[in-house]
mmCIF file of C-alpha atoms and ligand atoms in Angstrom:
data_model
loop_
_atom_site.group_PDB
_atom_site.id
_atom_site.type_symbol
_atom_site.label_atom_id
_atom_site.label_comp_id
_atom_site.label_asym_id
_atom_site.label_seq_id
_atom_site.Cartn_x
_atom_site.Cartn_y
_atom_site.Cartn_z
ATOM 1 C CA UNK A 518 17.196 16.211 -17.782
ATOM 2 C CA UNK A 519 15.123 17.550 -20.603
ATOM 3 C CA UNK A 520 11.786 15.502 -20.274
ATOM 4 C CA UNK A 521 10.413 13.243 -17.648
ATOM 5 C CA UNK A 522 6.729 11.325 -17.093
ATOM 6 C CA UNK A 523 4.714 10.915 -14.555
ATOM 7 C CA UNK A 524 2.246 8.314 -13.674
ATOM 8 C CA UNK A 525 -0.133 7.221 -10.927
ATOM 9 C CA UNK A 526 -0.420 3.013 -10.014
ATOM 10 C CA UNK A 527 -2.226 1.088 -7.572
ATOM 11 C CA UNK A 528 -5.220 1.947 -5.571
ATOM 12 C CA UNK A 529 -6.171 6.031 -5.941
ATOM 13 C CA UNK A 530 -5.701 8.057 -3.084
ATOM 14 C CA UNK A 531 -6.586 12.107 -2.087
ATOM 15 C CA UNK A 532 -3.738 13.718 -3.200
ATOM 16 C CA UNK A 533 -2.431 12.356 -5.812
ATOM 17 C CA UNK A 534 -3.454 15.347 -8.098
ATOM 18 C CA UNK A 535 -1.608 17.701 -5.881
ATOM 19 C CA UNK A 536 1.680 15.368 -6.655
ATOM 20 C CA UNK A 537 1.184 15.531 -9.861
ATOM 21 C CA UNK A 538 0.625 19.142 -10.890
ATOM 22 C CA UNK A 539 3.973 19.426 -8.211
ATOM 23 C CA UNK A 540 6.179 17.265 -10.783
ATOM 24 C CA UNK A 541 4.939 19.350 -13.656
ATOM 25 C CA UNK A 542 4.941 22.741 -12.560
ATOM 26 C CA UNK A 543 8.311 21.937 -10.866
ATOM 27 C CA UNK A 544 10.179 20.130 -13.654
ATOM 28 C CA UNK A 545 8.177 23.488 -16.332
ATOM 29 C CA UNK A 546 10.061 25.613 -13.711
ATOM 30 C CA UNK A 547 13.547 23.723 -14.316
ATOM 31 C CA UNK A 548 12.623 24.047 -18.145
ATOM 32 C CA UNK A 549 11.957 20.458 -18.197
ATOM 33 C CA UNK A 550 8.672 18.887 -19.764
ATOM 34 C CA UNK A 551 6.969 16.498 -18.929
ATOM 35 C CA UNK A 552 4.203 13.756 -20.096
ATOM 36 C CA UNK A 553 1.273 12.206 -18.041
ATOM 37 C CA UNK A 554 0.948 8.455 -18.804
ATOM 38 C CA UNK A 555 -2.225 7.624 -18.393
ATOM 39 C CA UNK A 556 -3.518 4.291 -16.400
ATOM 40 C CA UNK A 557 -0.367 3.650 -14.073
ATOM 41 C CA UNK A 558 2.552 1.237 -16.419
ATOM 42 C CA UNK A 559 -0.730 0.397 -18.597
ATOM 43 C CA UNK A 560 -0.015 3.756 -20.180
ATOM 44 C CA UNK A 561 3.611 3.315 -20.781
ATOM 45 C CA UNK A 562 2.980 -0.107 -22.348
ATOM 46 C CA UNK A 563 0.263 1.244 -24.823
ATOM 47 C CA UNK A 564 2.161 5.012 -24.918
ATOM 48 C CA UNK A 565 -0.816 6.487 -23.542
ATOM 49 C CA UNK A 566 0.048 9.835 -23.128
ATOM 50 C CA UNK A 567 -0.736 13.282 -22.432
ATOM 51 C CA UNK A 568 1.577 16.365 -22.542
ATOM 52 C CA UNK A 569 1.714 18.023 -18.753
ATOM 53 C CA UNK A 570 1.423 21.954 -19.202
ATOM 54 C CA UNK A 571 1.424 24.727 -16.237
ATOM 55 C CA UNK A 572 -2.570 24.993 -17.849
ATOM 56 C CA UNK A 573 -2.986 21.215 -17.787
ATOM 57 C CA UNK A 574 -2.610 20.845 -13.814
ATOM 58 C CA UNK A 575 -4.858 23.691 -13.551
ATOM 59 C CA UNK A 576 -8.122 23.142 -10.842
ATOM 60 C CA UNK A 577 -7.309 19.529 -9.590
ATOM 61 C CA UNK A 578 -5.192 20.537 -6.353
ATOM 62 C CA UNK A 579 -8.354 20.283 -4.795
ATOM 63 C CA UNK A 580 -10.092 16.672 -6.854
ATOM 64 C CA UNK A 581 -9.456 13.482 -5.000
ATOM 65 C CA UNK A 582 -8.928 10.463 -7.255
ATOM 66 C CA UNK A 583 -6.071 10.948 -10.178
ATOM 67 C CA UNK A 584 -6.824 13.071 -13.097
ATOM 68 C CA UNK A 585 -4.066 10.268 -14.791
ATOM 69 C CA UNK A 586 -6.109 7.825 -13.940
ATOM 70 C CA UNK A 587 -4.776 4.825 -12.424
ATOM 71 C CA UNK A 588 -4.674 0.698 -13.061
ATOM 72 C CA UNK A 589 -3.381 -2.241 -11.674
ATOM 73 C CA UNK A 590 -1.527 -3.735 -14.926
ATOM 74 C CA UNK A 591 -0.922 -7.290 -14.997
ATOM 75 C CA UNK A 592 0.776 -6.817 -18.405
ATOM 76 C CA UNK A 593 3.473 -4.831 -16.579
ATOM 77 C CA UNK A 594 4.183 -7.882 -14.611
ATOM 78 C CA UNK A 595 5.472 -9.531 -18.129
ATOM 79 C CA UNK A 596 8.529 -9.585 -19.599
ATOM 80 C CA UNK A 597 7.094 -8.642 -23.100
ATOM 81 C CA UNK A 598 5.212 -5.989 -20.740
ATOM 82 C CA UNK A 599 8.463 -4.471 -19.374
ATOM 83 C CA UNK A 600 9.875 -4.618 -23.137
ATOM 84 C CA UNK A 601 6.956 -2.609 -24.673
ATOM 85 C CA UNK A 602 7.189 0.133 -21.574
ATOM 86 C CA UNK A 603 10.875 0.582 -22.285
ATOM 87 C CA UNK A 604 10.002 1.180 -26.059
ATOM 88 C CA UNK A 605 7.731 3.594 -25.302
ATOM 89 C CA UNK A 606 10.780 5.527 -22.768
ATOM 90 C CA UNK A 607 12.891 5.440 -25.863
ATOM 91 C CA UNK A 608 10.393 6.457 -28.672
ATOM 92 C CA UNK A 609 9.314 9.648 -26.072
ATOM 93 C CA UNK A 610 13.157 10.746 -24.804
ATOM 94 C CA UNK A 611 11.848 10.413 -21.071
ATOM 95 C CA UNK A 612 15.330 10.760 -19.156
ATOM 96 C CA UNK A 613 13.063 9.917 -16.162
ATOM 97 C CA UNK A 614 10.120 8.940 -14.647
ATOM 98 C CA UNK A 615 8.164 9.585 -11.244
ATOM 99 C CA UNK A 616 5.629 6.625 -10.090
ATOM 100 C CA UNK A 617 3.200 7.715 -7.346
ATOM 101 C CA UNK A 618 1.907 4.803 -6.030
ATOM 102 C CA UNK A 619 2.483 2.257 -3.131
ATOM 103 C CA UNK A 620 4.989 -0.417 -2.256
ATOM 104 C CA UNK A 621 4.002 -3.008 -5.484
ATOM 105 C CA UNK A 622 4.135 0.240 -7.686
ATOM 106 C CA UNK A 623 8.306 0.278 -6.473
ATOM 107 C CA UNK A 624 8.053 -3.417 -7.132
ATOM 108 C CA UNK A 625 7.041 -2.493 -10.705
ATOM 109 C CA UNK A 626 9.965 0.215 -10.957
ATOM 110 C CA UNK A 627 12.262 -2.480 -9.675
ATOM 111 C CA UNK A 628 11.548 -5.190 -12.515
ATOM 112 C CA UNK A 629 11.379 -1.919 -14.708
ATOM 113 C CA UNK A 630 15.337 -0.771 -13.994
ATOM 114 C CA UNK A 631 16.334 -4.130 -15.098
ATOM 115 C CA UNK A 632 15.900 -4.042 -18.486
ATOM 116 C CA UNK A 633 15.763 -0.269 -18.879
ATOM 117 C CA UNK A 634 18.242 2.975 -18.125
ATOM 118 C CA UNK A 635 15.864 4.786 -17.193
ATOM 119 C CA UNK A 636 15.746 6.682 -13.723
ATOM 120 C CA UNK A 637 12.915 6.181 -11.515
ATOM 121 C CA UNK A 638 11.731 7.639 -8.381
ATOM 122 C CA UNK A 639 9.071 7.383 -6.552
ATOM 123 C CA UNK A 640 6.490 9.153 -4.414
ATOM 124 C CA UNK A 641 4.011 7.199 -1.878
ATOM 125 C CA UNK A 642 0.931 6.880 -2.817
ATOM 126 C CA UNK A 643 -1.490 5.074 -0.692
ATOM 127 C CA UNK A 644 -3.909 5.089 1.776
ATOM 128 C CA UNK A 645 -2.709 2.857 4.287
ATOM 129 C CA UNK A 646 0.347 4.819 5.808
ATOM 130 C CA UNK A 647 2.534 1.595 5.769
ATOM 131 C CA UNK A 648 5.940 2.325 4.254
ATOM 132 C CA UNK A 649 9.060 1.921 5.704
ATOM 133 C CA UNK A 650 10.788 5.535 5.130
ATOM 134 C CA UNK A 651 8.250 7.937 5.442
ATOM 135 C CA UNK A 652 6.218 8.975 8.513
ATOM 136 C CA UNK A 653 3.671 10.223 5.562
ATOM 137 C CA UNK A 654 1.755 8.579 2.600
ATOM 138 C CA UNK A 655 -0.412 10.579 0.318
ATOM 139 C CA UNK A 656 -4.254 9.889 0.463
ATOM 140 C CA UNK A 657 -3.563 8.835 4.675
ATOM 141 C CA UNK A 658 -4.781 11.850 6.222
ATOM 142 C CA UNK A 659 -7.732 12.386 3.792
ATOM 143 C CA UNK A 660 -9.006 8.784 4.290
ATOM 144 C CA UNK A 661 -8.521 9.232 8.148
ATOM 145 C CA UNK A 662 -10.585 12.323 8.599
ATOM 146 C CA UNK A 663 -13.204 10.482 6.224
ATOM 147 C CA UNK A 664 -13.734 7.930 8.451
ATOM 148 C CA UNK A 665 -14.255 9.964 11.775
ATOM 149 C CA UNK A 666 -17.091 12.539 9.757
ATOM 150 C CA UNK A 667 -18.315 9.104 8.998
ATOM 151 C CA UNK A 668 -18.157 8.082 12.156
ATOM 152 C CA UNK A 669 -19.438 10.883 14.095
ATOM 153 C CA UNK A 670 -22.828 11.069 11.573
ATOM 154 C CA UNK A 671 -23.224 7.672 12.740
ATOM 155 C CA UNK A 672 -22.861 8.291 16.337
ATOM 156 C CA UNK A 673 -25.968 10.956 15.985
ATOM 157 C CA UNK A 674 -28.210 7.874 14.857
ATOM 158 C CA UNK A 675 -26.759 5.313 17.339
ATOM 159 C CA UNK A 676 -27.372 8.205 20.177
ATOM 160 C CA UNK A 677 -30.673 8.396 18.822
ATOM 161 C CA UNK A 678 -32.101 5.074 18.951
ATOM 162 C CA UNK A 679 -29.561 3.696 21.683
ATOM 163 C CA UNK A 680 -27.911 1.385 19.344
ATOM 164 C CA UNK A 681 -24.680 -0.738 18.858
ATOM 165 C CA UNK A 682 -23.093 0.232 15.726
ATOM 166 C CA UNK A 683 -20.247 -2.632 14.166
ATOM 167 C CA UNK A 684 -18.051 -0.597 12.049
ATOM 168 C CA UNK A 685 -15.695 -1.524 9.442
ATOM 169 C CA UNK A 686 -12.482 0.232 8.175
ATOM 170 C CA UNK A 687 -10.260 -0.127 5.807
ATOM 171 C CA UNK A 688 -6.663 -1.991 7.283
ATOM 172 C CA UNK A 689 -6.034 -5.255 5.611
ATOM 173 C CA UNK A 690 -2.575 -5.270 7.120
ATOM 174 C CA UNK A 691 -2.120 -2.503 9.557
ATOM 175 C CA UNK A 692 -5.223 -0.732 12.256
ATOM 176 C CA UNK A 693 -3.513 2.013 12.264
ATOM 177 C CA UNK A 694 -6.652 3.627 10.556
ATOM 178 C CA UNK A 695 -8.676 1.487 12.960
ATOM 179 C CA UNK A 696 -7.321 3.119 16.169
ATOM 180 C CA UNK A 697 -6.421 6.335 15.309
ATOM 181 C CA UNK A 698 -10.270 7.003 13.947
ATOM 182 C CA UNK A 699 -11.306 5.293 17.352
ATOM 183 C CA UNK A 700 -9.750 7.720 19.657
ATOM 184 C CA UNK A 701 -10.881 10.919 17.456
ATOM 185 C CA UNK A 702 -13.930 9.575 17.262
ATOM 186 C CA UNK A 703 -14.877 8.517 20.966
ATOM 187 C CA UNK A 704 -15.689 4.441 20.011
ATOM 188 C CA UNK A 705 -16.199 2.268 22.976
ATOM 189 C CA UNK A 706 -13.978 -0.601 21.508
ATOM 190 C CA UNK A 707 -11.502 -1.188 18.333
ATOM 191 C CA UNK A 708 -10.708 -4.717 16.601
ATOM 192 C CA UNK A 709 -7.152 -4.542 14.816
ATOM 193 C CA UNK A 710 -5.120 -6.947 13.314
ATOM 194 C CA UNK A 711 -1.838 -6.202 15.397
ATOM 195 C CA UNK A 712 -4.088 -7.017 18.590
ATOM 196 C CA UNK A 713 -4.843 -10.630 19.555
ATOM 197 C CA UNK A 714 -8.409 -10.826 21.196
ATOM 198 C CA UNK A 715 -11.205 -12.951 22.199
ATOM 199 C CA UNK A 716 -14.866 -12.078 21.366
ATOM 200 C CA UNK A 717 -15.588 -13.567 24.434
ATOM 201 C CA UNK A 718 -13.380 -10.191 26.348
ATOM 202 C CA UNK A 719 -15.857 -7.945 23.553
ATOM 203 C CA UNK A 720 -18.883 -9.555 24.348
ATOM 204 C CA UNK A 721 -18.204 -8.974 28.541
ATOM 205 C CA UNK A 722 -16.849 -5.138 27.676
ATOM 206 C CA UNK A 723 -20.542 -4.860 25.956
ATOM 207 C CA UNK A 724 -22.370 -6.430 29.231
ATOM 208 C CA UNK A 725 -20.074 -3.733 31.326
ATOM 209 C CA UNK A 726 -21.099 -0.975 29.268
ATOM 210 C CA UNK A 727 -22.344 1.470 31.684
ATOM 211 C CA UNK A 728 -26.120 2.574 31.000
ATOM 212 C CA UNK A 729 -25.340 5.898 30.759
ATOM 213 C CA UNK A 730 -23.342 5.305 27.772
ATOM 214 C CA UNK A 731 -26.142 6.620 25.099
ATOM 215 C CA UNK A 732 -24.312 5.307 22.022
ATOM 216 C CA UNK A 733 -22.119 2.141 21.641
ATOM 217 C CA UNK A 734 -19.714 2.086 18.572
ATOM 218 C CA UNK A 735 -16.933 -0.799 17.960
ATOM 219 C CA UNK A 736 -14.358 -0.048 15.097
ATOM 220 C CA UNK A 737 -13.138 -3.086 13.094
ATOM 221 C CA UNK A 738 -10.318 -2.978 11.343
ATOM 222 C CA UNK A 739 -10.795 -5.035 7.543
ATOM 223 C CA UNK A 740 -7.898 -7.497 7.994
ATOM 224 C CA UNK A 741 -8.790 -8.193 11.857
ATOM 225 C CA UNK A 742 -8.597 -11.626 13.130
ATOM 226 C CA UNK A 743 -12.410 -11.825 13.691
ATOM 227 C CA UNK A 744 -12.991 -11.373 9.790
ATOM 228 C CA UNK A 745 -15.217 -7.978 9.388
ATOM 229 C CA UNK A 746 -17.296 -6.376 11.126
ATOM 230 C CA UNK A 747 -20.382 -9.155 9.974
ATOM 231 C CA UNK A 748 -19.029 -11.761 11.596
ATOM 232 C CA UNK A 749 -18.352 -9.762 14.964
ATOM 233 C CA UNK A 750 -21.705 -8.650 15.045
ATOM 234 C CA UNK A 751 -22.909 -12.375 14.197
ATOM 235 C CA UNK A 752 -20.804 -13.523 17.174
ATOM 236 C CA UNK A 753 -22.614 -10.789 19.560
ATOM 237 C CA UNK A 754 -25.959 -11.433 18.429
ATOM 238 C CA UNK A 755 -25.695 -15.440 19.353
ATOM 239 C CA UNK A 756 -24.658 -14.074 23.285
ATOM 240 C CA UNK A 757 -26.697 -11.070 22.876
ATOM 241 C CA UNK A 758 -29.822 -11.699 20.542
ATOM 242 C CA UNK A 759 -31.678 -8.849 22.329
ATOM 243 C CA UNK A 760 -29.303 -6.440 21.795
ATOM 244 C CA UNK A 761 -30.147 -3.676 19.317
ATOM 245 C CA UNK A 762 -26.648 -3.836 17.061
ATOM 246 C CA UNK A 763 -26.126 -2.697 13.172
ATOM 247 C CA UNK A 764 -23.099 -2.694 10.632
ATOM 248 C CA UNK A 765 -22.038 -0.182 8.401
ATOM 249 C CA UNK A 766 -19.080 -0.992 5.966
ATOM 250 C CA UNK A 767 -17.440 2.371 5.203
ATOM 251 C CA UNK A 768 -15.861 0.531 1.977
ATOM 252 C CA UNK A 769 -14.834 3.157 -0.416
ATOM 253 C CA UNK A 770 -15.923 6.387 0.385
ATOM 254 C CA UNK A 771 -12.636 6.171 2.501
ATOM 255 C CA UNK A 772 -10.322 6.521 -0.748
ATOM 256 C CA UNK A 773 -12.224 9.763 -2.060
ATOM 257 C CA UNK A 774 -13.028 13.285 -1.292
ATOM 258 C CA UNK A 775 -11.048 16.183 -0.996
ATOM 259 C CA UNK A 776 -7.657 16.178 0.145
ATOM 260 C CA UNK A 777 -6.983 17.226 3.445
ATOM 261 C CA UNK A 778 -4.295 20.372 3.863
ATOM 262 C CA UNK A 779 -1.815 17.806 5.280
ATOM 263 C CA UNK A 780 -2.691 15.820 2.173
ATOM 264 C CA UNK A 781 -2.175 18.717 -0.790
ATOM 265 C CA UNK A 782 0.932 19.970 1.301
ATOM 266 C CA UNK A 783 2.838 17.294 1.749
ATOM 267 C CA UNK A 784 1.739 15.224 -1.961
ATOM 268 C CA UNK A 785 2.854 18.725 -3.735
ATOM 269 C CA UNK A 786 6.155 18.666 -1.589
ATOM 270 C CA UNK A 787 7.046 14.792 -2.418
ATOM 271 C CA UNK A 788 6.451 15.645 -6.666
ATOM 272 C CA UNK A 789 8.987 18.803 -5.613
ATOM 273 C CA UNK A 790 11.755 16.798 -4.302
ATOM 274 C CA UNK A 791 10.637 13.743 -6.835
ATOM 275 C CA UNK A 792 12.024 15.818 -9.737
ATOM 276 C CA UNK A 793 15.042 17.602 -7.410
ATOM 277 C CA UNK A 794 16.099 13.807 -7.252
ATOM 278 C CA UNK A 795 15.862 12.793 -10.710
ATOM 279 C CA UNK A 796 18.100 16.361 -11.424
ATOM 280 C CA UNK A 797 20.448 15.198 -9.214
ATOM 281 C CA UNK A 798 20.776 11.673 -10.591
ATOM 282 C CA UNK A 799 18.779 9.781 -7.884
ATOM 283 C CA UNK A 800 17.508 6.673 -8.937
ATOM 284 C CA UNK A 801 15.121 3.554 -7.746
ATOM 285 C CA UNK A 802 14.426 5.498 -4.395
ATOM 286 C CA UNK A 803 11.109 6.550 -3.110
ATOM 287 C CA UNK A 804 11.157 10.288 -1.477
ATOM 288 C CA UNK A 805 9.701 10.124 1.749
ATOM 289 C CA UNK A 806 9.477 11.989 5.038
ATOM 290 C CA UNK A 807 10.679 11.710 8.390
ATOM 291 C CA UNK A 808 10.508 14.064 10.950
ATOM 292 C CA UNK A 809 9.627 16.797 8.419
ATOM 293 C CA UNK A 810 12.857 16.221 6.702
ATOM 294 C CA UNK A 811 13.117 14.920 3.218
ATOM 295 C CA UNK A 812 14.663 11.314 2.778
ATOM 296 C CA UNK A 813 15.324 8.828 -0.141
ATOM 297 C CA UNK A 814 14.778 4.708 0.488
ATOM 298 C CA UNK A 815 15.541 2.577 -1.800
ATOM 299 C CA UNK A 816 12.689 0.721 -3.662
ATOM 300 C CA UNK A 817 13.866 -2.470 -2.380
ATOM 301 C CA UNK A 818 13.193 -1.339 0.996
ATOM 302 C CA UNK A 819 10.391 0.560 0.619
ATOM 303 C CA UNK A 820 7.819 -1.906 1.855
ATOM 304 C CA UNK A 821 5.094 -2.220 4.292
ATOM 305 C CA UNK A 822 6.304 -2.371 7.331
ATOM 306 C CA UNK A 823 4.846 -4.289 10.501
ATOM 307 C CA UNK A 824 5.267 -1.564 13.064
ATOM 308 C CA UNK A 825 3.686 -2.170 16.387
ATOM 309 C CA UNK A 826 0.948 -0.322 17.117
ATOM 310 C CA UNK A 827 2.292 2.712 19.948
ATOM 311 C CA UNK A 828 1.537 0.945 23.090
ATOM 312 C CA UNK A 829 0.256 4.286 24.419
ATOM 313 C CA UNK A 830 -2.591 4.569 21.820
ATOM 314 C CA UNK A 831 -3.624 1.495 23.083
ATOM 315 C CA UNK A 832 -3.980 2.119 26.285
ATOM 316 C CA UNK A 833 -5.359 5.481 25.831
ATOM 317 C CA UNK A 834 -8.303 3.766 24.105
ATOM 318 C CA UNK A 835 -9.465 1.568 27.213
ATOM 319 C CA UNK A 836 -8.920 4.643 29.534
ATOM 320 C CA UNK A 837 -11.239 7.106 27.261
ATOM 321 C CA UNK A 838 -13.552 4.217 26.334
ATOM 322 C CA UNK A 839 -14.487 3.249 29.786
HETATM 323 P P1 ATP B 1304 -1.822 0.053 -3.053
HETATM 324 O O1 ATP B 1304 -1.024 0.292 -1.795
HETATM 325 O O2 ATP B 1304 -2.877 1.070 -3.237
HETATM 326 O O3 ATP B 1304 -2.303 -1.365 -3.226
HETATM 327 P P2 ATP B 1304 0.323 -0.614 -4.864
HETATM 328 O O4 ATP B 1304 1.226 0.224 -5.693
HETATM 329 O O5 ATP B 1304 0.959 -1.414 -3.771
HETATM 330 O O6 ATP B 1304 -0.805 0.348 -4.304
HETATM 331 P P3 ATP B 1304 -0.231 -2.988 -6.476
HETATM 332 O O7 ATP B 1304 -1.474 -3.419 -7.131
HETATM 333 O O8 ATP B 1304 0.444 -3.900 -5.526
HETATM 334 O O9 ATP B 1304 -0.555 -1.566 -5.813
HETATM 335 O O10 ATP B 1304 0.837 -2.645 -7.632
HETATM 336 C C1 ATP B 1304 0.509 -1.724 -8.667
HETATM 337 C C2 ATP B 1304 1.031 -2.190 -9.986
HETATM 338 O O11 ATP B 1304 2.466 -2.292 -9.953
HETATM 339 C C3 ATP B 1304 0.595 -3.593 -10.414
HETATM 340 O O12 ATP B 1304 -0.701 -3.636 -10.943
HETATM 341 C C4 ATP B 1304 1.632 -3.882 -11.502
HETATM 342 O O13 ATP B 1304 1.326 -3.192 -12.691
HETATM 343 C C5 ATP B 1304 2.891 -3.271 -10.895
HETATM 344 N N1 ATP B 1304 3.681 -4.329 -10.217
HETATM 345 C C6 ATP B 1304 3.550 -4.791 -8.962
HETATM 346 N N2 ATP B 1304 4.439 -5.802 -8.721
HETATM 347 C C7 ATP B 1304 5.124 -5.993 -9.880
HETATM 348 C C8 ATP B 1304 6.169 -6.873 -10.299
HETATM 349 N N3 ATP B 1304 6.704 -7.778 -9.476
HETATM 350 N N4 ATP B 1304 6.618 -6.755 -11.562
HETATM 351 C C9 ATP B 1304 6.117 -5.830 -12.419
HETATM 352 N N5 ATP B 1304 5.130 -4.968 -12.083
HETATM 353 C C10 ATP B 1304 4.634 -5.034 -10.836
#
């Protein structure tokens, strides 16, 4: 293995960075070099690149977002897509490549290894902690500490003025996000896709609500049943026109910031092992981790995954939320 690349696809998420100075100082250590494509697979179709020093990576452990930018690159879903990238592998004399990115970034690598030699693995990149074979995906732990400072700055103004606050998190699939951020953050009631529920159970937990309670916050999860947090609130206000309810979307200010520790610790550990594998011939796998210990799934089976949510979370939140 004399020279690899390294790209970032797919939504941007806190950590990233750290992964990717990890595959470059790691592969410099093994005397391998390495080029940043820039723009996720856009960059390998237009060989957009940049040459990955130990100076290069400098200062962006810390900077959420990628420095490599990233792209979702319909061109990559082409045949005469796939046929430029692999031109581009040949002209450079990449013997491999690391993708960060989530599960239709391995989908990309998959289509990729058909028509090229090349060795791919992968590291998980994305927000939503949702792939089967790691208990960890970079940009997770950043997002979920976002939303609970969020949360808590909003629970100072809904204290203040005795308010309902609607609040909207990122999920489209999974509430993971959604119920973890409820418990940390002390929120009355949570809305998540895995959860079947009637307003009509909401709308009677509000009427309950003991007066003491100075601040009221409900968590919705995007992909919920009810559709966003708008709509819930629209279905309160036609039982409950008096009451004194608002929404906030957190949107994207979920995806940015800092990276946690957890975030810049494990991100710089997955580029590590990303390049161990390609030394060691690994192919079409992402690197993931479960219980602390380093595992490769194959891209094929690296997908979201529809866990249940742990029935003792959910539980938890009725008996703190009373
Ligand atoms: P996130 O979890 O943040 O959405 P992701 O990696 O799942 O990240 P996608 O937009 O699904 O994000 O995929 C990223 C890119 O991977 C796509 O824009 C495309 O370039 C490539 N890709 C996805 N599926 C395929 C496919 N079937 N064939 C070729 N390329 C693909």
């Amino acid at each position: 293995m004399k020279k690899i690349g390294v790209l970032t696809s797919g939504g941007d998420s806190s950590g990233m960075n750290a992964c990717i100075r990890a595959v470059a100082r790691t592969a410099k250590f093994y005397k391998i070099q390495t080029l940043g494509f820039l723009r996720g697979y856009e960059g390998l179709i237009n060989d957009d690149c940049i040459q990955l020093t130990q100076e290069s990576v400098s200062g962006i452990i810390h900077r959420g977002g990628t420095f490599l930018k990233t792209a979702r690159s319909e061109r990559f879903k082409t045949q005469e897509g796939l046929l430029k990238a692999n031109e581009t592998i040949i002209k450079n004399n990449l013997d491999g490549l690391v993708v960060i990115g989530g599960d239709g970034s391995f989908k990309g690598a998959i289509e990729f290894s058909k028509i090229s030699n090349l060795k791919i693995v992968g590291c998980p990149g994305t927000i939503d902690n949702d792939l089967v074979g790691t208990d960890f995906t970079i940009g997770y732990d950043t997002a979920i500490n976002t939303v609970v400072e969020a949360i808590d700055k909003i629970r100072d103004t809904a204290e203040s003025h005795n308010r309902v606050f609607v609040v909207e998190v990122m999920g489209r699939d999974a509430g993971i996000i959604a119920l973890r951020s409820a418990i940390a953050s002390g929120a009355e009631a949570v809305l998540v896709p895995e959860i079947k529920h009637d307003t009509k159970d909401l709308i009677l937990k509000i009427k309950n609500w003991r007066d003491t309670k100075s601040s009221k916050i409900i968590i919705v999860a995007e992909g919920d049943e009810s559709g966003g947090a708008y709509n819930v609130a629209k279905v309160i206000k036609e039982t409950l026109p008096n009451l004194d309810l608002r929404v906030t979307i957190l949107g994207h200010i979920q995806r940015g910031g800092n990276p946690s520790c957890m975030d810049r610790v494990n991100a710089s550990l997955s580029g590590f092992h990303a390049v161990k594998a390609l030394m060691e011939g690994r192919s079409n796998e992402m690197i993931g981790f479960i219980n602390k210990q380093v595992c490769y799934t194959p891209f094929e089976n690296a997908v979201k995954h529809n866990q249940t949510l742990n029935p003792d979370l959910e539980l938890l939140i009725e008996i703190l939320s009373a």
